[in-house]
């Protein structure tokens, strides 16, 4: 297991305790649970733990979608974070799917020229090029 810097380790420990406490009286779809998962994702991403961060973001997305709807700007923002984490974690097929979902949602709310959509388009182009050039046996593994 990678060593997490002390302040990040403390944040991770506190957030995990907070999540454990919250799970005893909140449903997984409660917005507060989504906020806790989002913060856990930030700490994990700051430590380079991309898969762990992605797992937290997926749970955050479930809560956000339950509260605001799957086509909401809030869901789009969480999908954008998931796309970034998966891209940085070199999980190409998953990153491409998250990028496409985030684009579809954010386009409606932000318009075609927003910086976030531009970043998503650049990630998508990179991922599509990469996946086109990967041998077929490497594609399901999701590695860049």
PDB file of C-alpha atoms in Angstrom:
ATOM      1  CA  UNK A   1       0.000   0.000   0.000  1.00  0.00           C
ATOM      2  CA  UNK A   2       1.341   3.438  -0.922  1.00  0.00           C
ATOM      3  CA  UNK A   3       2.150   5.761   1.932  1.00  0.00           C
ATOM      4  CA  UNK A   4      -0.169   8.755   2.003  1.00  0.00           C
ATOM      5  CA  UNK A   5       1.392  12.060   3.201  1.00  0.00           C
ATOM      6  CA  UNK A   6       0.409  12.803   6.796  1.00  0.00           C
ATOM      7  CA  UNK A   7      -2.149  15.566   6.175  1.00  0.00           C
ATOM      8  CA  UNK A   8      -3.761  13.521   3.395  1.00  0.00           C
ATOM      9  CA  UNK A   9      -3.654  10.448   5.601  1.00  0.00           C
ATOM     10  CA  UNK A  10      -5.372  12.354   8.384  1.00  0.00           C
ATOM     11  CA  UNK A  11      -7.987  13.688   5.974  1.00  0.00           C
ATOM     12  CA  UNK A  12      -8.576  10.202   4.607  1.00  0.00           C
ATOM     13  CA  UNK A  13      -8.938   8.742   8.098  1.00  0.00           C
ATOM     14  CA  UNK A  14     -11.345  11.471   9.206  1.00  0.00           C
ATOM     15  CA  UNK A  15     -13.451  11.180   6.049  1.00  0.00           C
ATOM     16  CA  UNK A  16     -13.616   7.393   6.317  1.00  0.00           C
ATOM     17  CA  UNK A  17     -14.827   7.713   9.912  1.00  0.00           C
ATOM     18  CA  UNK A  18     -17.340  10.330   8.823  1.00  0.00           C
ATOM     19  CA  UNK A  19     -18.616   8.017   6.068  1.00  0.00           C
ATOM     20  CA  UNK A  20     -18.872   5.097   8.488  1.00  0.00           C
ATOM     21  CA  UNK A  21     -20.863   7.207  10.953  1.00  0.00           C
ATOM     22  CA  UNK A  22     -23.103   8.608   8.197  1.00  0.00           C
ATOM     23  CA  UNK A  23     -23.812   5.130   6.807  1.00  0.00           C
ATOM     24  CA  UNK A  24     -25.494   4.245  10.094  1.00  0.00           C
ATOM     25  CA  UNK A  25     -28.299   6.761   9.533  1.00  0.00           C
ATOM     26  CA  UNK A  26     -28.208   7.939   5.885  1.00  0.00           C
ATOM     27  CA  UNK A  27     -29.049   6.044   2.719  1.00  0.00           C
ATOM     28  CA  UNK A  28     -26.298   5.695   0.070  1.00  0.00           C
ATOM     29  CA  UNK A  29     -28.380   7.995  -2.163  1.00  0.00           C
ATOM     30  CA  UNK A  30     -28.460  10.810   0.410  1.00  0.00           C
ATOM     31  CA  UNK A  31     -26.773  13.953  -0.896  1.00  0.00           C
ATOM     32  CA  UNK A  32     -24.543  14.198   2.197  1.00  0.00           C
ATOM     33  CA  UNK A  33     -23.201  10.708   1.412  1.00  0.00           C
ATOM     34  CA  UNK A  34     -22.400  11.920  -2.087  1.00  0.00           C
ATOM     35  CA  UNK A  35     -20.498  14.885  -0.665  1.00  0.00           C
ATOM     36  CA  UNK A  36     -18.470  12.619   1.609  1.00  0.00           C
ATOM     37  CA  UNK A  37     -17.664  10.312  -1.317  1.00  0.00           C
ATOM     38  CA  UNK A  38     -16.632  13.317  -3.422  1.00  0.00           C
ATOM     39  CA  UNK A  39     -14.223  14.479  -0.722  1.00  0.00           C
ATOM     40  CA  UNK A  40     -12.826  10.961  -0.325  1.00  0.00           C
ATOM     41  CA  UNK A  41     -12.258  10.921  -4.091  1.00  0.00           C
ATOM     42  CA  UNK A  42     -10.316  14.188  -3.882  1.00  0.00           C
ATOM     43  CA  UNK A  43      -7.986  12.823  -1.215  1.00  0.00           C
ATOM     44  CA  UNK A  44      -7.436   9.576  -3.125  1.00  0.00           C
ATOM     45  CA  UNK A  45      -6.788  11.449  -6.384  1.00  0.00           C
ATOM     46  CA  UNK A  46      -4.309  13.766  -4.660  1.00  0.00           C
ATOM     47  CA  UNK A  47      -2.444  10.613  -3.594  1.00  0.00           C
ATOM     48  CA  UNK A  48      -2.498   9.176  -7.120  1.00  0.00           C
ATOM     49  CA  UNK A  49      -4.939   6.431  -6.144  1.00  0.00           C
ATOM     50  CA  UNK A  50      -7.011   6.735  -9.273  1.00  0.00           C
ATOM     51  CA  UNK A  51      -9.075   3.544  -9.006  1.00  0.00           C
ATOM     52  CA  UNK A  52     -10.026   4.277  -5.409  1.00  0.00           C
ATOM     53  CA  UNK A  53     -10.925   7.849  -6.367  1.00  0.00           C
ATOM     54  CA  UNK A  54     -13.063   6.545  -9.240  1.00  0.00           C
ATOM     55  CA  UNK A  55     -14.955   4.232  -6.890  1.00  0.00           C
ATOM     56  CA  UNK A  56     -15.778   7.124  -4.576  1.00  0.00           C
ATOM     57  CA  UNK A  57     -16.865   9.283  -7.506  1.00  0.00           C
ATOM     58  CA  UNK A  58     -19.158   6.542  -8.810  1.00  0.00           C
ATOM     59  CA  UNK A  59     -20.892   6.462  -5.427  1.00  0.00           C
ATOM     60  CA  UNK A  60     -21.057  10.260  -5.402  1.00  0.00           C
ATOM     61  CA  UNK A  61     -22.631  10.210  -8.869  1.00  0.00           C
ATOM     62  CA  UNK A  62     -25.324   7.808  -7.663  1.00  0.00           C
ATOM     63  CA  UNK A  63     -26.266  10.181  -4.850  1.00  0.00           C
ATOM     64  CA  UNK A  64     -26.153  13.267  -7.070  1.00  0.00           C
ATOM     65  CA  UNK A  65     -28.272  11.603  -9.751  1.00  0.00           C
ATOM     66  CA  UNK A  66     -30.797  10.454  -7.142  1.00  0.00           C
ATOM     67  CA  UNK A  67     -31.076  14.001  -5.787  1.00  0.00           C
ATOM     68  CA  UNK A  68     -30.758  16.197  -8.908  1.00  0.00           C
ATOM     69  CA  UNK A  69     -31.359  13.763 -11.784  1.00  0.00           C
ATOM     70  CA  UNK A  70     -28.969  12.117 -14.258  1.00  0.00           C
ATOM     71  CA  UNK A  71     -29.124  15.035 -16.715  1.00  0.00           C
ATOM     72  CA  UNK A  72     -28.449  17.758 -14.118  1.00  0.00           C
ATOM     73  CA  UNK A  73     -25.468  20.094 -14.147  1.00  0.00           C
ATOM     74  CA  UNK A  74     -24.464  18.583 -10.793  1.00  0.00           C
ATOM     75  CA  UNK A  75     -24.363  15.096 -12.302  1.00  0.00           C
ATOM     76  CA  UNK A  76     -22.397  16.477 -15.248  1.00  0.00           C
ATOM     77  CA  UNK A  77     -19.804  18.004 -12.917  1.00  0.00           C
ATOM     78  CA  UNK A  78     -19.348  14.695 -11.092  1.00  0.00           C
ATOM     79  CA  UNK A  79     -19.061  12.842 -14.419  1.00  0.00           C
ATOM     80  CA  UNK A  80     -16.420  15.374 -15.482  1.00  0.00           C
ATOM     81  CA  UNK A  81     -14.408  14.588 -12.333  1.00  0.00           C
ATOM     82  CA  UNK A  82     -14.794  10.854 -12.986  1.00  0.00           C
ATOM     83  CA  UNK A  83     -13.560  11.281 -16.563  1.00  0.00           C
ATOM     84  CA  UNK A  84     -10.493  13.184 -15.319  1.00  0.00           C
ATOM     85  CA  UNK A  85      -9.693  10.585 -12.660  1.00  0.00           C
ATOM     86  CA  UNK A  86     -10.061   7.661 -15.065  1.00  0.00           C
ATOM     87  CA  UNK A  87      -7.996   9.488 -17.697  1.00  0.00           C
ATOM     88  CA  UNK A  88      -5.236  10.227 -15.185  1.00  0.00           C
ATOM     89  CA  UNK A  89      -5.440   6.643 -13.957  1.00  0.00           C
ATOM     90  CA  UNK A  90      -4.911   5.405 -17.525  1.00  0.00           C
ATOM     91  CA  UNK A  91      -8.146   3.434 -17.571  1.00  0.00           C
ATOM     92  CA  UNK A  92      -8.861   4.212 -21.213  1.00  0.00           C
ATOM     93  CA  UNK A  93     -12.149   2.417 -22.006  1.00  0.00           C
ATOM     94  CA  UNK A  94     -13.792   3.568 -18.764  1.00  0.00           C
ATOM     95  CA  UNK A  95     -12.407   7.079 -19.207  1.00  0.00           C
ATOM     96  CA  UNK A  96     -13.837   7.242 -22.724  1.00  0.00           C
ATOM     97  CA  UNK A  97     -17.298   6.199 -21.510  1.00  0.00           C
ATOM     98  CA  UNK A  98     -17.199   8.739 -18.663  1.00  0.00           C
ATOM     99  CA  UNK A  99     -15.995  11.445 -21.053  1.00  0.00           C
ATOM    100  CA  UNK A 100     -18.863  10.757 -23.447  1.00  0.00           C
ATOM    101  CA  UNK A 101     -21.436  10.778 -20.640  1.00  0.00           C
ATOM    102  CA  UNK A 102     -20.052  14.012 -19.174  1.00  0.00           C
ATOM    103  CA  UNK A 103     -20.036  15.668 -22.601  1.00  0.00           C
ATOM    104  CA  UNK A 104     -23.650  14.704 -23.252  1.00  0.00           C
ATOM    105  CA  UNK A 105     -24.823  16.177 -19.945  1.00  0.00           C
ATOM    106  CA  UNK A 106     -22.631  19.280 -19.799  1.00  0.00           C
ATOM    107  CA  UNK A 107     -23.244  20.287 -23.412  1.00  0.00           C
ATOM    108  CA  UNK A 108     -26.887  20.997 -22.537  1.00  0.00           C
ATOM    109  CA  UNK A 109     -25.978  23.185 -19.560  1.00  0.00           C
ATOM    110  CA  UNK A 110     -22.736  24.878 -20.609  1.00  0.00           C
ATOM    111  CA  UNK A 111     -22.949  25.187 -24.378  1.00  0.00           C
ATOM    112  CA  UNK A 112     -20.429  24.001 -26.911  1.00  0.00           C
ATOM    113  CA  UNK A 113     -17.599  26.422 -26.134  1.00  0.00           C
ATOM    114  CA  UNK A 114     -17.131  25.922 -22.397  1.00  0.00           C
ATOM    115  CA  UNK A 115     -13.613  25.124 -21.131  1.00  0.00           C
ATOM    116  CA  UNK A 116     -14.880  21.913 -19.528  1.00  0.00           C
ATOM    117  CA  UNK A 117     -16.340  20.680 -22.801  1.00  0.00           C
ATOM    118  CA  UNK A 118     -13.135  21.587 -24.608  1.00  0.00           C
ATOM    119  CA  UNK A 119     -11.144  19.555 -22.079  1.00  0.00           C
ATOM    120  CA  UNK A 120     -13.546  16.631 -22.451  1.00  0.00           C
ATOM    121  CA  UNK A 121     -13.235  16.763 -26.256  1.00  0.00           C
ATOM    122  CA  UNK A 122      -9.443  16.738 -25.981  1.00  0.00           C
ATOM    123  CA  UNK A 123      -9.524  13.777 -23.590  1.00  0.00           C
ATOM    124  CA  UNK A 124     -11.964  11.940 -25.857  1.00  0.00           C
ATOM    125  CA  UNK A 125      -9.797  12.516 -28.954  1.00  0.00           C
ATOM    126  CA  UNK A 126      -6.723  11.256 -27.092  1.00  0.00           C
ATOM    127  CA  UNK A 127      -8.542   8.193 -25.778  1.00  0.00           C
ATOM    128  CA  UNK A 128     -10.136   7.338 -29.122  1.00  0.00           C
ATOM    129  CA  UNK A 129      -6.747   7.564 -30.831  1.00  0.00           C
ATOM    130  CA  UNK A 130      -5.151   5.427 -28.183  1.00  0.00           C
ATOM    131  CA  UNK A 131      -7.852   2.767 -28.238  1.00  0.00           C
ATOM    132  CA  UNK A 132      -7.734   2.645 -32.042  1.00  0.00           C
ATOM    133  CA  UNK A 133      -4.029   1.844 -31.892  1.00  0.00           C
ATOM    134  CA  UNK A 134      -4.136  -0.737 -29.097  1.00  0.00           C
ATOM    135  CA  UNK A 135      -4.007  -4.417 -30.003  1.00  0.00           C
ATOM    136  CA  UNK A 136      -7.429  -6.017 -29.484  1.00  0.00           C
ATOM    137  CA  UNK A 137      -6.245  -8.129 -26.543  1.00  0.00           C
ATOM    138  CA  UNK A 138      -5.161  -4.994 -24.622  1.00  0.00           C
ATOM    139  CA  UNK A 139      -8.412  -3.049 -25.007  1.00  0.00           C
ATOM    140  CA  UNK A 140     -10.534  -4.777 -22.299  1.00  0.00           C
ATOM    141  CA  UNK A 141      -7.806  -4.307 -19.687  1.00  0.00           C
ATOM    142  CA  UNK A 142      -8.325  -0.558 -19.847  1.00  0.00           C
ATOM    143  CA  UNK A 143      -4.685   0.399 -19.668  1.00  0.00           C
ATOM    144  CA  UNK A 144      -3.133   3.348 -21.453  1.00  0.00           C
TER     145      UNK A 144
END
